[in-house]
Coordinates of C-alpha atoms and ligand atoms in Angstrom, one line a residue:
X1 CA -8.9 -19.9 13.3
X2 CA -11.6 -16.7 12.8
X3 CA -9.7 -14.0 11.3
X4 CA -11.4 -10.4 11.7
X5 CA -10.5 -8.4 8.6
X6 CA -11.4 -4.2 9.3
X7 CA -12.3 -2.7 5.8
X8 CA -13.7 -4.4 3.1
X9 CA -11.8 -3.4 -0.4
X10 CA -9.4 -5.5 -2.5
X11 CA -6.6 -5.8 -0.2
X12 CA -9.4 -7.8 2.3
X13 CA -10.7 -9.7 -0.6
X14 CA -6.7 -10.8 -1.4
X15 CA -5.9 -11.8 2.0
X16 CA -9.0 -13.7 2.0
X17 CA -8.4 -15.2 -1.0
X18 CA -5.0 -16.3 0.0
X19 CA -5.4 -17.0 3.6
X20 CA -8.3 -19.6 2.7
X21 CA -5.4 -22.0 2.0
X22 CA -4.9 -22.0 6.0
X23 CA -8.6 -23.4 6.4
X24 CA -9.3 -19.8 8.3
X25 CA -12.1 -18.0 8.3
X26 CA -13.1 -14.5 7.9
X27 CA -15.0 -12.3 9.1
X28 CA -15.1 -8.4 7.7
X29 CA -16.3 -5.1 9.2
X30 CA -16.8 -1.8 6.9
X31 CA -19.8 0.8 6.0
X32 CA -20.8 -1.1 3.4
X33 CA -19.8 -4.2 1.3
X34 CA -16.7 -3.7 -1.1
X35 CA -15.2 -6.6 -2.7
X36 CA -14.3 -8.9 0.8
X37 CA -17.8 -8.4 2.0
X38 CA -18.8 -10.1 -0.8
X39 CA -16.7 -13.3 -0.1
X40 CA -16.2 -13.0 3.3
X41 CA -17.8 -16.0 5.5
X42 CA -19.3 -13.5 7.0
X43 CA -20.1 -9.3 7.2
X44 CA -20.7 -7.2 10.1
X45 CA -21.6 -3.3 10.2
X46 CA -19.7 -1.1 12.1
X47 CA -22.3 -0.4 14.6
X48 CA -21.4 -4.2 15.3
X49 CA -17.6 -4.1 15.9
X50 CA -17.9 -5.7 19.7
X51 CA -20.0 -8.6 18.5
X52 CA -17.2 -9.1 15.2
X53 CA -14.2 -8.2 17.3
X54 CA -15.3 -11.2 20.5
X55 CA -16.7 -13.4 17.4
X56 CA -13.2 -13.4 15.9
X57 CA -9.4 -14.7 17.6
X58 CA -7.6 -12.0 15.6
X59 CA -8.4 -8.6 13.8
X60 CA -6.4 -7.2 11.5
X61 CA -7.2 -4.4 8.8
X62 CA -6.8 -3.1 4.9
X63 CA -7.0 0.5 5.5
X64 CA -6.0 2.6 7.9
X65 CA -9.2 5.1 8.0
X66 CA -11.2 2.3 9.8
X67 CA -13.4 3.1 13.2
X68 CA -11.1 3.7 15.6
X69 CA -13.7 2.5 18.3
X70 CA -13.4 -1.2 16.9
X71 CA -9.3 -1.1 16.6
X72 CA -9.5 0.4 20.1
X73 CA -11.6 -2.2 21.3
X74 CA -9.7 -5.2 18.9
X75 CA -7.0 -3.8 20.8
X76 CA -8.2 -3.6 24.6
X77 CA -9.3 -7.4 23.6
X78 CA -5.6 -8.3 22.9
X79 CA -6.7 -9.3 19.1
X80 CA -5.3 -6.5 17.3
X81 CA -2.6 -7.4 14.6
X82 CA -0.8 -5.1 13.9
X83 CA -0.8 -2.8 17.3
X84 CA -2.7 0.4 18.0
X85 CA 0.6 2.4 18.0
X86 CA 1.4 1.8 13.9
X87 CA -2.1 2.8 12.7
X88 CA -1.5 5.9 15.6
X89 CA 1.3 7.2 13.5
X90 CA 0.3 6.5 10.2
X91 CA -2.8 8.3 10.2
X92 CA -1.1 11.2 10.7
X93 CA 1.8 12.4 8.1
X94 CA 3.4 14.6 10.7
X95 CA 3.3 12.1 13.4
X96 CA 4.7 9.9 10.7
X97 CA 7.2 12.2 9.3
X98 CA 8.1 12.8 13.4
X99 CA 8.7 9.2 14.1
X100 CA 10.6 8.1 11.1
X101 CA 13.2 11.7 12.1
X102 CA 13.3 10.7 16.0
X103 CA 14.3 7.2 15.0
X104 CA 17.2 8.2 12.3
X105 CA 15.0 6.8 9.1
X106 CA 15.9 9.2 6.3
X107 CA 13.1 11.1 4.8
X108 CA 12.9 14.2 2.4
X109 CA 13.6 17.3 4.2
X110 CA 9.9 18.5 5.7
X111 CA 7.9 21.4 8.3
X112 CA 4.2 21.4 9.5
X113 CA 2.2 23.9 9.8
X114 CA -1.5 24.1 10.2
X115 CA -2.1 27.5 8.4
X116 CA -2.2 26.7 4.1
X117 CA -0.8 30.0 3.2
X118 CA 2.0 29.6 5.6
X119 CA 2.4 26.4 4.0
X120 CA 3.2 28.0 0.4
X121 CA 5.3 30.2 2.4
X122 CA 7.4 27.0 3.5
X123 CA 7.1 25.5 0.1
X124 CA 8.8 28.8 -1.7
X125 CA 11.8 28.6 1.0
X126 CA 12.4 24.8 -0.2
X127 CA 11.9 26.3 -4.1
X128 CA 10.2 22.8 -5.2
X129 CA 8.4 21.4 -2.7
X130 CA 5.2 19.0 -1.9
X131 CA 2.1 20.6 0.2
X132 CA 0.7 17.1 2.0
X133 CA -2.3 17.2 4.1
X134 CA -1.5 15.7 7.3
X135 CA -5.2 13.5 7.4
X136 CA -6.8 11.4 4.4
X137 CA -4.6 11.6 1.9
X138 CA -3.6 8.6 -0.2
X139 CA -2.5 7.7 -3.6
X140 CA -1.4 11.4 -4.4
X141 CA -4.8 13.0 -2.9
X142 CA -4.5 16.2 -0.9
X143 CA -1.2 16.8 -2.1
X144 CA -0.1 20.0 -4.0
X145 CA 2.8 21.0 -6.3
X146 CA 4.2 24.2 -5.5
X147 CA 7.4 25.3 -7.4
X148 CA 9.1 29.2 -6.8
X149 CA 5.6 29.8 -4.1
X150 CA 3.5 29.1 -7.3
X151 CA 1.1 26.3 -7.9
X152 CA -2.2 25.1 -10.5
X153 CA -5.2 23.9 -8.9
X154 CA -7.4 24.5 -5.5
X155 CA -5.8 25.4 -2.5
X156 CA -6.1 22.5 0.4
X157 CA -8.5 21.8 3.2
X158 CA -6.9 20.6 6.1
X159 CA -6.2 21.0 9.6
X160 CA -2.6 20.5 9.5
X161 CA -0.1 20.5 6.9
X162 CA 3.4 18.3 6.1
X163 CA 5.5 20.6 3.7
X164 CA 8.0 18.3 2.2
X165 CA 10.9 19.3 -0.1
X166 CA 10.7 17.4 -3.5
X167 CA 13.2 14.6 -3.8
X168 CA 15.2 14.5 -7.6
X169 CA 14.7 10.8 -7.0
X170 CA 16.4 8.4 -10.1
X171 CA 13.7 6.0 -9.3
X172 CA 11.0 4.9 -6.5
X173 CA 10.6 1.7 -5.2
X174 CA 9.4 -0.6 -2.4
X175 CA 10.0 -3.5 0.0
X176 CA 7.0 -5.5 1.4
X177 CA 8.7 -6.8 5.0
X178 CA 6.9 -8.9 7.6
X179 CA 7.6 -9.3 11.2
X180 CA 5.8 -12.5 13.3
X181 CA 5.2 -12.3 17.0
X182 CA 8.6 -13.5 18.4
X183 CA 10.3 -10.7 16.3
X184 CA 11.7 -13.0 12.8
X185 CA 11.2 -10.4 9.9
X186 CA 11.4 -11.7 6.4
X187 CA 11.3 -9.4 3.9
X188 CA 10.8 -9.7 -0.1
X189 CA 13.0 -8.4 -2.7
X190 CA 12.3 -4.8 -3.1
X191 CA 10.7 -3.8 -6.4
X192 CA 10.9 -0.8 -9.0
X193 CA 7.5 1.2 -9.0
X194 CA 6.3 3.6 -11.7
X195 CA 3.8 6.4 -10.2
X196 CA 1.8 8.2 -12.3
X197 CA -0.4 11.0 -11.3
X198 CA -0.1 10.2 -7.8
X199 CA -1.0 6.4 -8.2
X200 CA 1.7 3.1 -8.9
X201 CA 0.6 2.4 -12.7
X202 CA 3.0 -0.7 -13.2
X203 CA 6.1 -1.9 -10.8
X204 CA 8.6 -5.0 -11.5
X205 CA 10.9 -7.0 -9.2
X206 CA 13.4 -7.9 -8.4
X207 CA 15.6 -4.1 -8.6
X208 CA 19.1 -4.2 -6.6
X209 CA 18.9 -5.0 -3.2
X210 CA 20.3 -1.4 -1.8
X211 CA 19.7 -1.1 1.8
X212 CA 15.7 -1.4 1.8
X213 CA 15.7 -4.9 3.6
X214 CA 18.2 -3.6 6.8
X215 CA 16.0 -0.5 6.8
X216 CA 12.8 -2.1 6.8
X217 CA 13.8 -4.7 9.4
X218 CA 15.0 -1.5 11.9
X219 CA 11.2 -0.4 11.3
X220 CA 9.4 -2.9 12.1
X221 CA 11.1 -4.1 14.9
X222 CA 11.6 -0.9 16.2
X223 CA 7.4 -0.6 15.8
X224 CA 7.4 -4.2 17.3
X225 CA 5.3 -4.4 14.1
X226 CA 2.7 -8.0 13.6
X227 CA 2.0 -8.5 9.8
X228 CA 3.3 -7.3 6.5
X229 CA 4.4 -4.0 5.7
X230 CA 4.7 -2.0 2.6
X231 CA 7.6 1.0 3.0
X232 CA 8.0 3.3 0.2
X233 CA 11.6 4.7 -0.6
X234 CA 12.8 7.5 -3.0
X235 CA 15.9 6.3 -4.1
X236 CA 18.7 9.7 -5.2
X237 CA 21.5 8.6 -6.3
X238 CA 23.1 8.2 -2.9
X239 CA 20.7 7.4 -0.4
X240 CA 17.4 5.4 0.2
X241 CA 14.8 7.9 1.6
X242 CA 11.7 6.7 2.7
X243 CA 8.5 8.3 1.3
X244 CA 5.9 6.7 3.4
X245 CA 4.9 3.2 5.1
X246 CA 1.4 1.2 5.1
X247 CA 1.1 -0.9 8.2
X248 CA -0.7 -3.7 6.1
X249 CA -0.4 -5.5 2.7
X250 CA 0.4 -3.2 -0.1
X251 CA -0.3 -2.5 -3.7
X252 CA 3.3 -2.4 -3.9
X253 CA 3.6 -5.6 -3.0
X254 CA 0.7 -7.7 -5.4
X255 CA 3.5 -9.0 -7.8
X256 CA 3.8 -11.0 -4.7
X257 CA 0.8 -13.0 -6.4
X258 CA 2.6 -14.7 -9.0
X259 CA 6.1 -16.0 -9.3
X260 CA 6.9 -16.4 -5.2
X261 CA 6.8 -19.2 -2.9
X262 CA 4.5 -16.6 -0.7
X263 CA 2.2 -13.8 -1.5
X264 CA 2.3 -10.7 0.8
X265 CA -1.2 -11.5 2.1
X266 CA -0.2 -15.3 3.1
X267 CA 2.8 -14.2 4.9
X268 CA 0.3 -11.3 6.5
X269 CA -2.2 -14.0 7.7
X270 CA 0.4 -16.2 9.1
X271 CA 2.1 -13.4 11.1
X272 CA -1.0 -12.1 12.6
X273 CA -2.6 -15.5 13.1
X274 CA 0.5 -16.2 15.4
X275 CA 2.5 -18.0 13.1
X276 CA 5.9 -18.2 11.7
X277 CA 6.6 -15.7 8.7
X278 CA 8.6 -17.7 6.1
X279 CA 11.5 -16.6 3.7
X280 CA 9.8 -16.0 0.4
X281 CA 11.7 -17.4 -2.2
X282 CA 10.8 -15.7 -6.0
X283 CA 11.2 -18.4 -9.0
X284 CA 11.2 -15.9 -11.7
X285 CA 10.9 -12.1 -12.3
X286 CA 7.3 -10.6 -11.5
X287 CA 5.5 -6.8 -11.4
X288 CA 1.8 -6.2 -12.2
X289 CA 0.3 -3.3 -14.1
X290 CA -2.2 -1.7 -12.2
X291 CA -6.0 -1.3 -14.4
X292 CA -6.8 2.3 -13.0
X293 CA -10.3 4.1 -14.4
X294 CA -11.2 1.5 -17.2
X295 CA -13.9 -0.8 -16.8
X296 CA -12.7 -4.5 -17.4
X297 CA -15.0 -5.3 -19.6
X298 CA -15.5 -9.0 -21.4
X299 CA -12.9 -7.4 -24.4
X300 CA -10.3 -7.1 -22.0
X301 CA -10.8 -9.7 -20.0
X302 CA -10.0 -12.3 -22.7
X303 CA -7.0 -9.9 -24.2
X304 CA -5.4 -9.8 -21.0
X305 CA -5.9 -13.4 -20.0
X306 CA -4.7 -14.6 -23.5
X307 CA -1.4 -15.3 -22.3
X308 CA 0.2 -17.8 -20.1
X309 CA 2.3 -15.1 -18.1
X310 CA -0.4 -13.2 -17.0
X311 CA -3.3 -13.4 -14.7
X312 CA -5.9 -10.8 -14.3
X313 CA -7.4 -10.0 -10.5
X314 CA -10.6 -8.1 -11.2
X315 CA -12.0 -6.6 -7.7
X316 CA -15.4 -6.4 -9.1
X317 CA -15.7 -2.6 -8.6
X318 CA -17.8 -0.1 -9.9
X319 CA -15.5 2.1 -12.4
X320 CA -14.8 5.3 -11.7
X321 CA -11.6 7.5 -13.3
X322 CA -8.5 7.4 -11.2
X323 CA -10.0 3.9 -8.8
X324 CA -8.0 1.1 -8.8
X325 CA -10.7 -1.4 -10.5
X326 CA -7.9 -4.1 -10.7
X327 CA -4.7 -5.2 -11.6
X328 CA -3.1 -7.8 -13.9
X329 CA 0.1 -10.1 -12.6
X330 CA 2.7 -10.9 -15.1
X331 CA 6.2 -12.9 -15.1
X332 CA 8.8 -13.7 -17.6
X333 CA 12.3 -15.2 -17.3
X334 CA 14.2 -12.0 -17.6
X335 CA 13.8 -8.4 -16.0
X336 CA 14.2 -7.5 -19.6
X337 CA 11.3 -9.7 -21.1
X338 CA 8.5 -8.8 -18.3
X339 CA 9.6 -4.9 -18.7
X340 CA 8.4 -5.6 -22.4
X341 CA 5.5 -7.4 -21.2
X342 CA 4.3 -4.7 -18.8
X343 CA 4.5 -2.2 -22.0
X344 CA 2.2 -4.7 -23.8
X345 CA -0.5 -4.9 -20.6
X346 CA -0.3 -1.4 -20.3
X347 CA -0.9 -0.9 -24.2
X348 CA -3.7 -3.5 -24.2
X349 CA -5.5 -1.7 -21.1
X350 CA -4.9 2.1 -22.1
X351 CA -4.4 2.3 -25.9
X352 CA -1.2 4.9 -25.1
X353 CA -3.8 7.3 -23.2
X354 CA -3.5 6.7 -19.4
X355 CA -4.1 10.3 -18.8
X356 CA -7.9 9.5 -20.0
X357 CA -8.0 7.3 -17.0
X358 CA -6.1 8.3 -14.3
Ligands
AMP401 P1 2.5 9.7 -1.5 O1 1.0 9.7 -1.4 O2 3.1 10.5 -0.4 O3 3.1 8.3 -1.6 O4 2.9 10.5 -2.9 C1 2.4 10.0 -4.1 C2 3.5 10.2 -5.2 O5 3.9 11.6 -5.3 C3 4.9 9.5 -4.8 O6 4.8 8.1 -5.1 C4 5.8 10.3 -5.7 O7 5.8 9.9 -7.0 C5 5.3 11.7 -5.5 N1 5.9 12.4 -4.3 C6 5.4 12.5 -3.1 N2 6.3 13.2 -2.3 C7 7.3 13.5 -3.0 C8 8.5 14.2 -2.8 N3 8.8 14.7 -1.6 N4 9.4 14.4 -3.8 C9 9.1 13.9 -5.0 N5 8.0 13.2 -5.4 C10 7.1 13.0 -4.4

């Protein structure tokens, strides 16, 4: 089986690393070569995405700002897993946003408008609101606080603009949900996600089941959805509002790793390989804390892998402040237990300054 991966970062490099337990092979098409490239059987450019899409039986991808000329053509070839029409929506907030209304999800209250200032405008009427570019934007990039009309920073560049009102969540979570090809969803237990500064710095599951699961499975059935999915929810006391969704395998979703009978990115290959997703079973509590903006050095390396209940996934990327460089699993018996754990990861990687490198 020749799996086509589109994109080339860390979430490729996982699902190649876990989906090499199927005896697959993979194939990856980006720019240039991020950490799947590197251990990839094999890489092709973008200028080559006929010759990768007719070499492989499946293409799926990490990222949704991939050529759109080799998902089109992935698609026309009947390889494309999942379909055209998720990646459609999700690269475009409004269209996003539009969908999710149409199809009675509920979200945060929202307008678009394609004009910035008008979009401040919008944002004073809602008093605290979000100002999200409608293109690009990811892990809290092109996004703007504006409270009473008034906000600190630049202004944004964008064509079009999603004006959401801000949700007084209690807490913000996630479910990673997979779908196969004759329409069984399994989804895992949804999990309690910390964001800071845009970007998840530590989550742990499992958190009370809510309604995440049912909603999930009405998405991606309704999307007729091939794969894993990560959906993000604000949670307000009352209801579960989703916040986005990532038609592929999720950061959300890398406790996965450790502590389940099957990681997101297993259950992602077998669903868009044509097989059966299964019902992941977890053994024992599990979250990771994210290593944003802080090279992982030899030092930490042996500090963070000095304990049985951790392992470190290091995606061999230049550092840089606020890019995810890696991220370290961690389990315990009790919720309690790995919630103290995390504290001790995060202290180890950050020293009590993650403002230095986020
Ligand atoms: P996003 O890129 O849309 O996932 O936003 C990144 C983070 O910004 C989220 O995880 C939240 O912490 C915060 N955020 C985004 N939209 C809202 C909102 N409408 N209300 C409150 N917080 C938000």
């Amino acid at each position: 089986m020749r799996i086509g991966i589109l994109g080339s970062g860390q979430l490729g490099w996982m699902l190649i690393l876990e989906g090499r337990k199927f005896g697959y092979e993979f194939n990856v098409l980006d720019e240039s070569r991020g950490p799947a490239a590197r251990i990839a059987d094999s890489f092709y450019p973008v200028s080559e995405f006929r010759k990768f899409v007719d070499k492989c039986d499946y293409v799926t991808f990490e990222f949704e700002n991939v050529p759109v000329e080799a998902l089109e053509y992935a698609q026309s070839q009947d390889k494309l897993r999942p379909g055209l029409d998720s990646i459609v929506i999700k690269k475009r907030r409004s269209l996003e946003k539009k969908f999710l209304k149409d199809n009675g999800f509920k979200i945060a209250d929202y307008t678009i408008t394609d004009n910035f200032e008008d979009a401040v405008d919008q944002a004073a009427k809602f008093g605290n609101a979000i100002i999200k570019t409608s293109e690009s934007g990811y892990d809290g990039k092109g996004q703007l606080h504006v409270v009473d009309g008034n906000y600190s920073g630049d202004k944004l560049e964008g064509q079009e603009f999603v004006v959401e009102k801000f949700v007084k969540f209690q807490y913000e979570s996630s479910i990673m949900i997979s779908r196969d090809i004759e329409g069984n969803v399994a989804s895992f237990p949804p999990s309690f996600n910390f964001n800071y500064m845009g970007k998840l710095r530590h989550s742990n599951s499992p958190l009370e089941a809510g309604q995440m699961s049912e909603i999930g499975s009405r998405l991606v059935s309704r999307l007729n959805y091939v794969g894993t999915m990560g959906i993000e929810f604000f949670f307000d006391g009352r209801d579960y509002l989703i916040n986005e969704f990532a038609p592929r395998v999720h950061n959300g979703g890398h406790h996965t790793l450790m502590g389940f009978s099957i990681s997101q990115f297993a259950q992602h290959v077998l669903a868009v390989s044509g097989r059966n997703v299964l019902q992941p079973r977890q053994f024992t509590p599990s979250g990771i804390v994210n290593i944003v903006g802080r090279e992982i050095d030899d030092q930490l390396t042996t500090a963070l892998l000095a304990n049985e209940e951790t392992i470190l996934y290091n995606y061999g990327k230049t550092p840089r402040k606020g890019r995810k460089l890696g991220h370290v699993n961690i389990t315990d018996k009790t919720i309690e237990g790995l919630r103290s754990r995390i504290s001790k990861v995060e202290e180890i990687i950050y020293k009590g300054k993650p403002e230095l490198y986020f």
